[in-house]
């Protein structure tokens, strides 16, 4: 195992742990994206560039857009039901 | 269940899992010393017998093209499901209520962000097209390139002009693109059945290794998957964002 591979493995371990321990979903979406980049580096240094490319487009782009849209919708829904409860 | 009982249960289950894992890990080959023959075999036959240089694409679109057909339709079905569910949830009179909105602008879309988005659009589309078309030559292929291609129009959203995105990529066009990609893949497979006697068999001339048009049907398959993925991702994103930006505004919040 090269030093680069070791660093990538440690980054992924730290990243995965970080995603679990972030309490706020909005920040969690961002940390998840960063974790995806760590995974991309891991796949790349283990000589799987095809998988790395898939990983970076899915975690850096496809997933965050959907998560952010869903979070915004949930917040809006909560605001509305709060207002109706206050009426 | 009390906290104590849960901890006890976890201790039992955790220790069993640890034991099983340790037994399993002992049987693994040493790091970097895998002795399987499948990878070696594929690496040898794909460049010589199919003239492809990216073995992963060769696997997806040639050796295991049938698996890719399944994946293709999993994506198709799930996107159709998302669209159905979200359209069902939306109010009937959305279109009327949001008709007055000329354009959606984010408060945070500064000039710098808009210029960055404008620069990103052509770069992303060029990169996506490159990755799709060089599927059988370099790492990448239809799926990866398709998502990058879909990201090009999405940059318009980043510039805070969501309705402009809806204008250049209306739902009917995205649906057609997705259906065209999925059906092309199935039809290329049918070509194999007609011209070579086996469904999804590589029936086109293989060409010179390393050229853009080589490896038979692989570039066509890659293109079909690329179109489908572009349509699928843009459709999913716009369905979610419609739900978010248009319905919310129409709802009078």
mmCIF file of C-alpha atoms in Angstrom:
data_model
loop_
_atom_site.group_PDB
_atom_site.id
_atom_site.type_symbol
_atom_site.label_atom_id
_atom_site.label_comp_id
_atom_site.label_asym_id
_atom_site.label_seq_id
_atom_site.Cartn_x
_atom_site.Cartn_y
_atom_site.Cartn_z
ATOM 1 C CA UNK A 1 0.000 0.000 0.000
ATOM 2 C CA UNK A 2 1.382 3.385 -0.936
ATOM 3 C CA UNK A 3 1.264 6.436 1.323
ATOM 4 C CA UNK A 4 -1.294 8.023 -1.006
ATOM 5 C CA UNK A 5 -3.645 5.070 -0.655
ATOM 6 C CA UNK A 6 -3.272 5.137 3.121
ATOM 7 C CA UNK A 7 -4.077 8.863 3.226
ATOM 8 C CA UNK A 8 -7.132 8.307 0.998
ATOM 9 C CA UNK A 9 -8.400 5.513 3.252
ATOM 10 C CA UNK A 10 -7.971 7.667 6.359
ATOM 11 C CA UNK A 11 -9.739 10.592 4.657
ATOM 12 C CA UNK A 12 -12.700 8.379 3.797
ATOM 13 C CA UNK A 13 -12.880 7.043 7.355
ATOM 14 C CA UNK A 14 -12.795 10.576 8.756
ATOM 15 C CA UNK A 15 -15.281 11.847 6.170
ATOM 16 C CA UNK A 16 -17.829 9.095 6.793
ATOM 17 C CA UNK A 17 -17.634 9.685 10.541
ATOM 18 C CA UNK A 18 -18.021 13.432 10.023
ATOM 19 C CA UNK A 19 -21.199 12.957 7.927
ATOM 20 C CA UNK A 20 -22.788 10.935 10.733
ATOM 21 C CA UNK A 21 -21.930 13.439 13.456
ATOM 22 C CA UNK A 22 -23.086 16.648 11.770
ATOM 23 C CA UNK A 23 -26.462 17.468 13.371
ATOM 24 C CA UNK A 24 -27.855 20.040 10.928
ATOM 25 C CA UNK A 25 -29.141 18.424 7.678
ATOM 26 C CA UNK A 26 -28.176 21.447 5.580
ATOM 27 C CA UNK A 27 -24.530 21.280 6.678
ATOM 28 C CA UNK A 28 -24.734 17.513 6.435
ATOM 29 C CA UNK A 29 -25.530 17.795 2.709
ATOM 30 C CA UNK A 30 -22.326 19.804 2.235
ATOM 31 C CA UNK A 31 -20.218 17.422 4.319
ATOM 32 C CA UNK A 32 -21.686 14.509 2.356
ATOM 33 C CA UNK A 33 -20.495 16.171 -0.831
ATOM 34 C CA UNK A 34 -16.984 16.576 0.590
ATOM 35 C CA UNK A 35 -17.080 12.935 1.699
ATOM 36 C CA UNK A 36 -17.930 12.050 -1.898
ATOM 37 C CA UNK A 37 -14.794 13.843 -3.045
ATOM 38 C CA UNK A 38 -12.740 11.852 -0.513
ATOM 39 C CA UNK A 39 -14.281 8.664 -1.953
ATOM 40 C CA UNK A 40 -13.425 9.876 -5.448
ATOM 41 C CA UNK A 41 -9.784 10.282 -4.442
ATOM 42 C CA UNK A 42 -9.875 6.798 -2.911
ATOM 43 C CA UNK A 43 -11.226 5.188 -6.087
ATOM 44 C CA UNK A 44 -8.717 7.095 -8.173
ATOM 45 C CA UNK A 45 -5.640 6.086 -6.177
ATOM 46 C CA UNK A 46 -6.864 2.483 -6.218
ATOM 47 C CA UNK A 47 -6.865 2.650 -10.027
ATOM 48 C CA UNK A 48 -10.598 2.743 -10.658
ATOM 49 C CA UNK A 49 -10.980 5.999 -12.624
ATOM 50 C CA UNK A 50 -14.364 4.988 -14.101
ATOM 51 C CA UNK A 51 -15.875 4.563 -10.667
ATOM 52 C CA UNK A 52 -14.182 7.759 -9.488
ATOM 53 C CA UNK A 53 -15.833 9.681 -12.310
ATOM 54 C CA UNK A 54 -19.252 8.220 -11.445
ATOM 55 C CA UNK A 55 -18.726 9.001 -7.775
ATOM 56 C CA UNK A 56 -17.769 12.626 -8.328
ATOM 57 C CA UNK A 57 -20.732 13.391 -10.588
ATOM 58 C CA UNK A 58 -23.245 11.664 -8.327
ATOM 59 C CA UNK A 59 -22.003 12.909 -4.955
ATOM 60 C CA UNK A 60 -20.794 16.304 -6.091
ATOM 61 C CA UNK A 61 -23.822 17.150 -8.168
ATOM 62 C CA UNK A 62 -26.784 14.800 -8.530
ATOM 63 C CA UNK A 63 -27.380 14.066 -4.859
ATOM 64 C CA UNK A 64 -26.861 17.556 -3.325
ATOM 65 C CA UNK A 65 -29.353 19.179 -5.728
ATOM 66 C CA UNK A 66 -32.074 16.727 -4.729
ATOM 67 C CA UNK A 67 -31.239 16.923 -1.008
ATOM 68 C CA UNK A 68 -31.212 20.742 -1.029
ATOM 69 C CA UNK A 69 -34.523 20.917 -2.896
ATOM 70 C CA UNK A 70 -36.107 18.460 -0.470
ATOM 71 C CA UNK A 71 -34.753 20.341 2.580
ATOM 72 C CA UNK A 72 -36.095 23.636 1.293
ATOM 73 C CA UNK A 73 -39.492 22.074 0.746
ATOM 74 C CA UNK A 74 -39.522 20.649 4.275
ATOM 75 C CA UNK A 75 -38.614 24.027 5.808
ATOM 76 C CA UNK A 76 -41.333 25.717 3.835
ATOM 77 C CA UNK A 77 -43.848 23.113 4.918
ATOM 78 C CA UNK A 78 -42.839 23.572 8.557
ATOM 79 C CA UNK A 79 -43.177 27.347 8.300
ATOM 80 C CA UNK A 80 -46.638 27.010 6.824
ATOM 81 C CA UNK A 81 -47.892 24.584 9.451
ATOM 82 C CA UNK A 82 -46.420 26.807 12.198
ATOM 83 C CA UNK A 83 -48.362 29.762 10.872
ATOM 84 C CA UNK A 84 -51.561 27.786 10.638
ATOM 85 C CA UNK A 85 -51.097 26.582 14.210
ATOM 86 C CA UNK A 86 -50.577 30.169 15.391
ATOM 87 C CA UNK A 87 -53.758 31.399 13.751
ATOM 88 C CA UNK B 1 -37.199 -1.323 25.656
ATOM 89 C CA UNK B 2 -35.009 0.208 28.339
ATOM 90 C CA UNK B 3 -31.585 1.642 27.642
ATOM 91 C CA UNK B 4 -29.996 -1.169 29.599
ATOM 92 C CA UNK B 5 -31.738 -3.878 27.582
ATOM 93 C CA UNK B 6 -30.778 -2.184 24.321
ATOM 94 C CA UNK B 7 -27.125 -1.937 25.350
ATOM 95 C CA UNK B 8 -27.159 -5.606 26.332
ATOM 96 C CA UNK B 9 -28.652 -6.574 22.988
ATOM 97 C CA UNK B 10 -26.059 -4.459 21.191
ATOM 98 C CA UNK B 11 -23.225 -6.095 23.117
ATOM 99 C CA UNK B 12 -24.404 -9.560 22.063
ATOM 100 C CA UNK B 13 -25.108 -8.652 18.428
ATOM 101 C CA UNK B 14 -21.921 -6.554 18.162
ATOM 102 C CA UNK B 15 -19.650 -9.286 19.462
ATOM 103 C CA UNK B 16 -21.179 -11.887 17.125
ATOM 104 C CA UNK B 17 -20.735 -9.514 14.186
ATOM 105 C CA UNK B 18 -17.121 -8.827 15.199
ATOM 106 C CA UNK B 19 -16.375 -12.552 15.435
ATOM 107 C CA UNK B 20 -17.898 -13.261 12.014
ATOM 108 C CA UNK B 21 -16.038 -10.313 10.495
ATOM 109 C CA UNK B 22 -12.715 -11.471 11.942
ATOM 110 C CA UNK B 23 -13.240 -15.002 10.594
ATOM 111 C CA UNK B 24 -14.159 -13.573 7.193
ATOM 112 C CA UNK B 25 -11.202 -11.172 7.098
ATOM 113 C CA UNK B 26 -8.708 -13.930 7.865
ATOM 114 C CA UNK B 27 -9.578 -15.640 4.596
ATOM 115 C CA UNK B 28 -8.884 -12.573 2.471
ATOM 116 C CA UNK B 29 -5.795 -12.474 0.235
ATOM 117 C CA UNK B 30 -3.069 -10.000 1.226
ATOM 118 C CA UNK B 31 -3.424 -6.380 0.131
ATOM 119 C CA UNK B 32 -2.797 -6.054 -3.618
ATOM 120 C CA UNK B 33 -2.490 -9.818 -4.155
ATOM 121 C CA UNK B 34 -5.827 -10.822 -5.591
ATOM 122 C CA UNK B 35 -5.650 -13.991 -7.671
ATOM 123 C CA UNK B 36 -8.932 -13.940 -9.581
ATOM 124 C CA UNK B 37 -8.741 -14.757 -13.275
ATOM 125 C CA UNK B 38 -11.838 -12.893 -14.501
ATOM 126 C CA UNK B 39 -10.172 -9.466 -14.515
ATOM 127 C CA UNK B 40 -7.053 -10.762 -16.236
ATOM 128 C CA UNK B 41 -9.125 -12.566 -18.845
ATOM 129 C CA UNK B 42 -11.267 -9.519 -19.599
ATOM 130 C CA UNK B 43 -8.201 -7.273 -19.780
ATOM 131 C CA UNK B 44 -6.713 -9.624 -22.351
ATOM 132 C CA UNK B 45 -9.672 -10.334 -24.615
ATOM 133 C CA UNK B 46 -11.381 -6.941 -24.774
ATOM 134 C CA UNK B 47 -8.529 -4.964 -26.397
ATOM 135 C CA UNK B 48 -7.626 -7.755 -28.841
ATOM 136 C CA UNK B 49 -11.083 -9.046 -29.777
ATOM 137 C CA UNK B 50 -13.176 -5.887 -29.393
ATOM 138 C CA UNK B 51 -10.592 -3.113 -30.010
ATOM 139 C CA UNK B 52 -11.664 -1.226 -26.882
ATOM 140 C CA UNK B 53 -9.080 0.376 -24.585
ATOM 141 C CA UNK B 54 -11.301 1.181 -21.600
ATOM 142 C CA UNK B 55 -12.060 -2.205 -20.121
ATOM 143 C CA UNK B 56 -14.818 -0.971 -17.818
ATOM 144 C CA UNK B 57 -16.828 0.427 -20.724
ATOM 145 C CA UNK B 58 -16.121 -2.741 -22.668
ATOM 146 C CA UNK B 59 -17.593 -4.716 -19.786
ATOM 147 C CA UNK B 60 -20.669 -2.494 -19.502
ATOM 148 C CA UNK B 61 -21.489 -2.218 -23.172
ATOM 149 C CA UNK B 62 -20.197 -5.502 -24.553
ATOM 150 C CA UNK B 63 -19.523 -8.430 -22.247
ATOM 151 C CA UNK B 64 -22.303 -7.523 -19.855
ATOM 152 C CA UNK B 65 -24.418 -5.343 -22.096
ATOM 153 C CA UNK B 66 -27.513 -7.148 -20.868
ATOM 154 C CA UNK B 67 -26.862 -6.006 -17.276
ATOM 155 C CA UNK B 68 -26.617 -2.456 -18.533
ATOM 156 C CA UNK B 69 -29.988 -2.860 -20.240
ATOM 157 C CA UNK B 70 -31.446 -3.744 -16.845
ATOM 158 C CA UNK B 71 -29.767 -0.779 -15.143
ATOM 159 C CA UNK B 72 -30.974 1.462 -17.923
ATOM 160 C CA UNK B 73 -34.580 0.518 -17.269
ATOM 161 C CA UNK B 74 -34.173 0.713 -13.487
ATOM 162 C CA UNK B 75 -33.189 4.364 -13.964
ATOM 163 C CA UNK B 76 -36.022 4.884 -16.431
ATOM 164 C CA UNK B 77 -38.627 3.384 -14.114
ATOM 165 C CA UNK B 78 -37.427 5.246 -11.025
ATOM 166 C CA UNK B 79 -37.422 8.609 -12.793
ATOM 167 C CA UNK B 80 -40.894 7.908 -14.144
ATOM 168 C CA UNK B 81 -41.950 7.081 -10.570
ATOM 169 C CA UNK B 82 -40.530 10.345 -9.201
ATOM 170 C CA UNK B 83 -42.260 12.351 -11.920
ATOM 171 C CA UNK B 84 -45.574 10.585 -11.351
ATOM 172 C CA UNK B 85 -45.500 11.043 -7.581
ATOM 173 C CA UNK B 86 -44.462 14.685 -7.620
ATOM 174 C CA UNK B 87 -46.918 15.653 -10.350
ATOM 175 C CA UNK B 88 -49.683 13.885 -8.486
ATOM 176 C CA UNK B 89 -48.863 15.811 -5.291
ATOM 177 C CA UNK B 90 -48.848 19.187 -6.994
ATOM 178 C CA UNK B 91 -52.011 21.282 -7.071
ATOM 179 C CA UNK B 92 -53.985 21.277 -10.278
ATOM 180 C CA UNK B 93 -53.928 25.035 -10.794
ATOM 181 C CA UNK B 94 -50.185 25.625 -10.330
ATOM 182 C CA UNK B 95 -49.607 26.632 -13.882
ATOM 183 C CA UNK B 96 -52.176 29.402 -13.634
ATOM 184 C CA UNK B 97 -50.938 30.757 -10.346
ATOM 185 C CA UNK B 98 -47.292 30.783 -11.332
ATOM 186 C CA UNK B 99 -47.952 32.113 -14.808
ATOM 187 C CA UNK B 100 -47.323 35.684 -13.663
ATOM 188 C CA UNK B 101 -43.742 35.023 -12.656
ATOM 189 C CA UNK B 102 -41.447 36.227 -15.403
ATOM 190 C CA UNK B 103 -38.324 34.746 -13.957
ATOM 191 C CA UNK B 104 -37.083 33.281 -10.763
ATOM 192 C CA UNK B 105 -34.160 35.161 -9.251
ATOM 193 C CA UNK B 106 -32.294 34.166 -6.152
ATOM 194 C CA UNK B 107 -31.469 36.956 -3.784
ATOM 195 C CA UNK B 108 -27.932 35.573 -3.630
ATOM 196 C CA UNK B 109 -27.256 35.355 -7.379
ATOM 197 C CA UNK B 110 -24.540 38.001 -7.642
ATOM 198 C CA UNK B 111 -23.000 39.123 -10.932
ATOM 199 C CA UNK B 112 -19.901 37.050 -10.191
ATOM 200 C CA UNK B 113 -22.018 33.929 -9.712
ATOM 201 C CA UNK B 114 -23.932 34.632 -12.908
ATOM 202 C CA UNK B 115 -20.732 35.037 -14.939
ATOM 203 C CA UNK B 116 -19.275 31.864 -13.418
ATOM 204 C CA UNK B 117 -22.454 29.979 -14.352
ATOM 205 C CA UNK B 118 -22.292 31.363 -17.891
ATOM 206 C CA UNK B 119 -18.690 30.165 -18.273
ATOM 207 C CA UNK B 120 -19.539 26.791 -16.743
ATOM 208 C CA UNK B 121 -22.355 25.958 -19.166
ATOM 209 C CA UNK B 122 -20.296 25.447 -22.365
ATOM 210 C CA UNK B 123 -17.372 23.901 -20.468
ATOM 211 C CA UNK B 124 -19.618 21.316 -18.810
ATOM 212 C CA UNK B 125 -21.389 20.475 -22.060
ATOM 213 C CA UNK B 126 -18.078 20.072 -23.915
ATOM 214 C CA UNK B 127 -16.648 17.890 -21.146
ATOM 215 C CA UNK B 128 -19.826 15.800 -20.999
ATOM 216 C CA UNK B 129 -19.842 15.240 -24.759
ATOM 217 C CA UNK B 130 -16.146 14.290 -24.601
ATOM 218 C CA UNK B 131 -16.705 11.748 -21.837
ATOM 219 C CA UNK B 132 -19.718 10.201 -23.615
ATOM 220 C CA UNK B 133 -18.012 9.963 -27.007
ATOM 221 C CA UNK B 134 -14.705 8.593 -25.666
ATOM 222 C CA UNK B 135 -16.430 5.880 -23.642
ATOM 223 C CA UNK B 136 -14.571 2.959 -25.181
ATOM 224 C CA UNK B 137 -11.201 4.777 -25.238
ATOM 225 C CA UNK B 138 -10.701 6.502 -21.877
ATOM 226 C CA UNK B 139 -12.306 6.207 -18.429
ATOM 227 C CA UNK B 140 -15.896 7.371 -18.497
ATOM 228 C CA UNK B 141 -18.814 6.570 -20.703
ATOM 229 C CA UNK B 142 -22.516 7.121 -21.093
ATOM 230 C CA UNK B 143 -23.466 7.369 -17.434
ATOM 231 C CA UNK B 144 -20.697 9.690 -16.253
ATOM 232 C CA UNK B 145 -20.851 11.864 -19.354
ATOM 233 C CA UNK B 146 -24.646 11.983 -19.160
ATOM 234 C CA UNK B 147 -24.618 13.420 -15.651
ATOM 235 C CA UNK B 148 -21.990 16.012 -16.679
ATOM 236 C CA UNK B 149 -24.115 16.938 -19.723
ATOM 237 C CA UNK B 150 -27.147 17.372 -17.494
ATOM 238 C CA UNK B 151 -25.118 19.655 -15.222
ATOM 239 C CA UNK B 152 -24.615 22.163 -18.059
ATOM 240 C CA UNK B 153 -28.235 23.384 -18.132
ATOM 241 C CA UNK B 154 -28.358 23.123 -14.338
ATOM 242 C CA UNK B 155 -25.790 25.930 -14.167
ATOM 243 C CA UNK B 156 -28.619 28.223 -15.339
ATOM 244 C CA UNK B 157 -30.277 27.509 -12.011
ATOM 245 C CA UNK B 158 -27.066 28.563 -10.280
ATOM 246 C CA UNK B 159 -27.422 31.900 -12.042
ATOM 247 C CA UNK B 160 -30.881 32.207 -10.485
ATOM 248 C CA UNK B 161 -32.761 31.952 -13.767
ATOM 249 C CA UNK B 162 -34.804 28.853 -13.159
ATOM 250 C CA UNK B 163 -37.553 29.655 -15.633
ATOM 251 C CA UNK B 164 -34.965 30.154 -18.374
ATOM 252 C CA UNK B 165 -33.884 26.580 -17.636
ATOM 253 C CA UNK B 166 -37.505 25.472 -17.989
ATOM 254 C CA UNK B 167 -37.692 27.239 -21.328
ATOM 255 C CA UNK B 168 -34.653 25.614 -22.904
ATOM 256 C CA UNK B 169 -35.322 22.213 -21.328
ATOM 257 C CA UNK B 170 -39.109 21.769 -21.065
ATOM 258 C CA UNK B 171 -40.432 18.581 -19.505
ATOM 259 C CA UNK B 172 -41.741 17.137 -22.750
ATOM 260 C CA UNK B 173 -38.279 17.453 -24.367
ATOM 261 C CA UNK B 174 -36.589 15.803 -21.373
ATOM 262 C CA UNK B 175 -39.116 12.978 -21.366
ATOM 263 C CA UNK B 176 -38.560 12.452 -25.089
ATOM 264 C CA UNK B 177 -34.757 12.496 -24.632
ATOM 265 C CA UNK B 178 -34.904 9.937 -21.855
ATOM 266 C CA UNK B 179 -37.252 7.649 -23.771
ATOM 267 C CA UNK B 180 -35.142 8.000 -26.923
ATOM 268 C CA UNK B 181 -31.974 6.997 -25.042
ATOM 269 C CA UNK B 182 -33.563 3.989 -23.351
ATOM 270 C CA UNK B 183 -35.250 2.740 -26.506
ATOM 271 C CA UNK B 184 -32.108 3.255 -28.638
ATOM 272 C CA UNK B 185 -30.175 0.982 -26.305
ATOM 273 C CA UNK B 186 -32.815 -1.723 -26.604
ATOM 274 C CA UNK B 187 -32.938 -1.275 -30.386
ATOM 275 C CA UNK B 188 -29.141 -1.551 -30.741
ATOM 276 C CA UNK B 189 -29.491 -4.834 -28.876
ATOM 277 C CA UNK B 190 -32.164 -5.901 -31.342
ATOM 278 C CA UNK B 191 -29.690 -5.088 -34.123
ATOM 279 C CA UNK B 192 -27.387 -7.687 -32.600
ATOM 280 C CA UNK B 193 -30.230 -10.210 -32.691
ATOM 281 C CA UNK B 194 -30.944 -9.490 -36.354
ATOM 282 C CA UNK B 195 -27.406 -9.197 -37.737
ATOM 283 C CA UNK B 196 -25.451 -11.547 -35.475
ATOM 284 C CA UNK B 197 -28.108 -13.853 -34.050
ATOM 285 C CA UNK B 198 -27.617 -12.896 -30.372
ATOM 286 C CA UNK B 199 -29.348 -10.073 -28.509
ATOM 287 C CA UNK B 200 -26.924 -7.186 -27.750
ATOM 288 C CA UNK B 201 -24.077 -8.895 -29.628
ATOM 289 C CA UNK B 202 -21.514 -6.492 -31.022
ATOM 290 C CA UNK B 203 -22.429 -6.581 -34.712
ATOM 291 C CA UNK B 204 -20.705 -3.513 -36.196
ATOM 292 C CA UNK B 205 -17.185 -3.460 -37.705
ATOM 293 C CA UNK B 206 -14.595 -3.045 -34.940
ATOM 294 C CA UNK B 207 -12.443 -0.403 -36.640
ATOM 295 C CA UNK B 208 -8.943 0.629 -35.588
ATOM 296 C CA UNK B 209 -8.159 0.466 -31.894
ATOM 297 C CA UNK B 210 -7.920 3.904 -30.334
ATOM 298 C CA UNK B 211 -10.047 5.686 -32.915
ATOM 299 C CA UNK B 212 -13.255 7.514 -32.035
ATOM 300 C CA UNK B 213 -15.345 5.127 -34.124
ATOM 301 C CA UNK B 214 -14.066 1.773 -32.983
ATOM 302 C CA UNK B 215 -15.135 -1.194 -30.870
ATOM 303 C CA UNK B 216 -18.328 -1.771 -32.857
ATOM 304 C CA UNK B 217 -21.560 -0.907 -31.069
ATOM 305 C CA UNK B 218 -19.877 0.412 -27.914
ATOM 306 C CA UNK B 219 -19.847 4.109 -28.941
ATOM 307 C CA UNK B 220 -23.510 3.842 -29.959
ATOM 308 C CA UNK B 221 -24.448 2.201 -26.677
ATOM 309 C CA UNK B 222 -22.506 4.864 -24.811
ATOM 310 C CA UNK B 223 -24.354 7.591 -26.700
ATOM 311 C CA UNK B 224 -27.741 5.987 -25.998
ATOM 312 C CA UNK B 225 -26.977 5.708 -22.287
ATOM 313 C CA UNK B 226 -25.633 9.257 -22.284
ATOM 314 C CA UNK B 227 -28.866 10.635 -23.744
ATOM 315 C CA UNK B 228 -30.976 8.666 -21.321
ATOM 316 C CA UNK B 229 -28.976 9.723 -18.268
ATOM 317 C CA UNK B 230 -28.990 13.384 -19.337
ATOM 318 C CA UNK B 231 -32.764 13.302 -19.729
ATOM 319 C CA UNK B 232 -33.292 11.319 -16.551
ATOM 320 C CA UNK B 233 -31.226 13.575 -14.302
ATOM 321 C CA UNK B 234 -32.529 16.837 -15.731
ATOM 322 C CA UNK B 235 -36.094 15.554 -15.424
ATOM 323 C CA UNK B 236 -35.586 14.492 -11.793
ATOM 324 C CA UNK B 237 -33.946 17.787 -10.879
ATOM 325 C CA UNK B 238 -36.586 19.914 -12.572
ATOM 326 C CA UNK B 239 -39.391 17.877 -10.982
ATOM 327 C CA UNK B 240 -37.900 18.465 -7.535
ATOM 328 C CA UNK B 241 -37.186 22.130 -8.233
ATOM 329 C CA UNK B 242 -40.657 22.716 -9.709
ATOM 330 C CA UNK B 243 -42.060 21.370 -6.502
ATOM 331 C CA UNK B 244 -39.828 23.759 -4.644
ATOM 332 C CA UNK B 245 -39.733 27.001 -6.555
ATOM 333 C CA UNK B 246 -42.950 27.159 -8.555
ATOM 334 C CA UNK B 247 -45.448 25.513 -6.232
ATOM 335 C CA UNK B 248 -44.138 27.426 -3.251
ATOM 336 C CA UNK B 249 -44.459 30.768 -5.008
ATOM 337 C CA UNK B 250 -47.854 29.825 -6.397
ATOM 338 C CA UNK B 251 -48.969 28.795 -2.915
ATOM 339 C CA UNK B 252 -48.808 32.412 -1.802
ATOM 340 C CA UNK B 253 -46.291 32.031 1.007
#
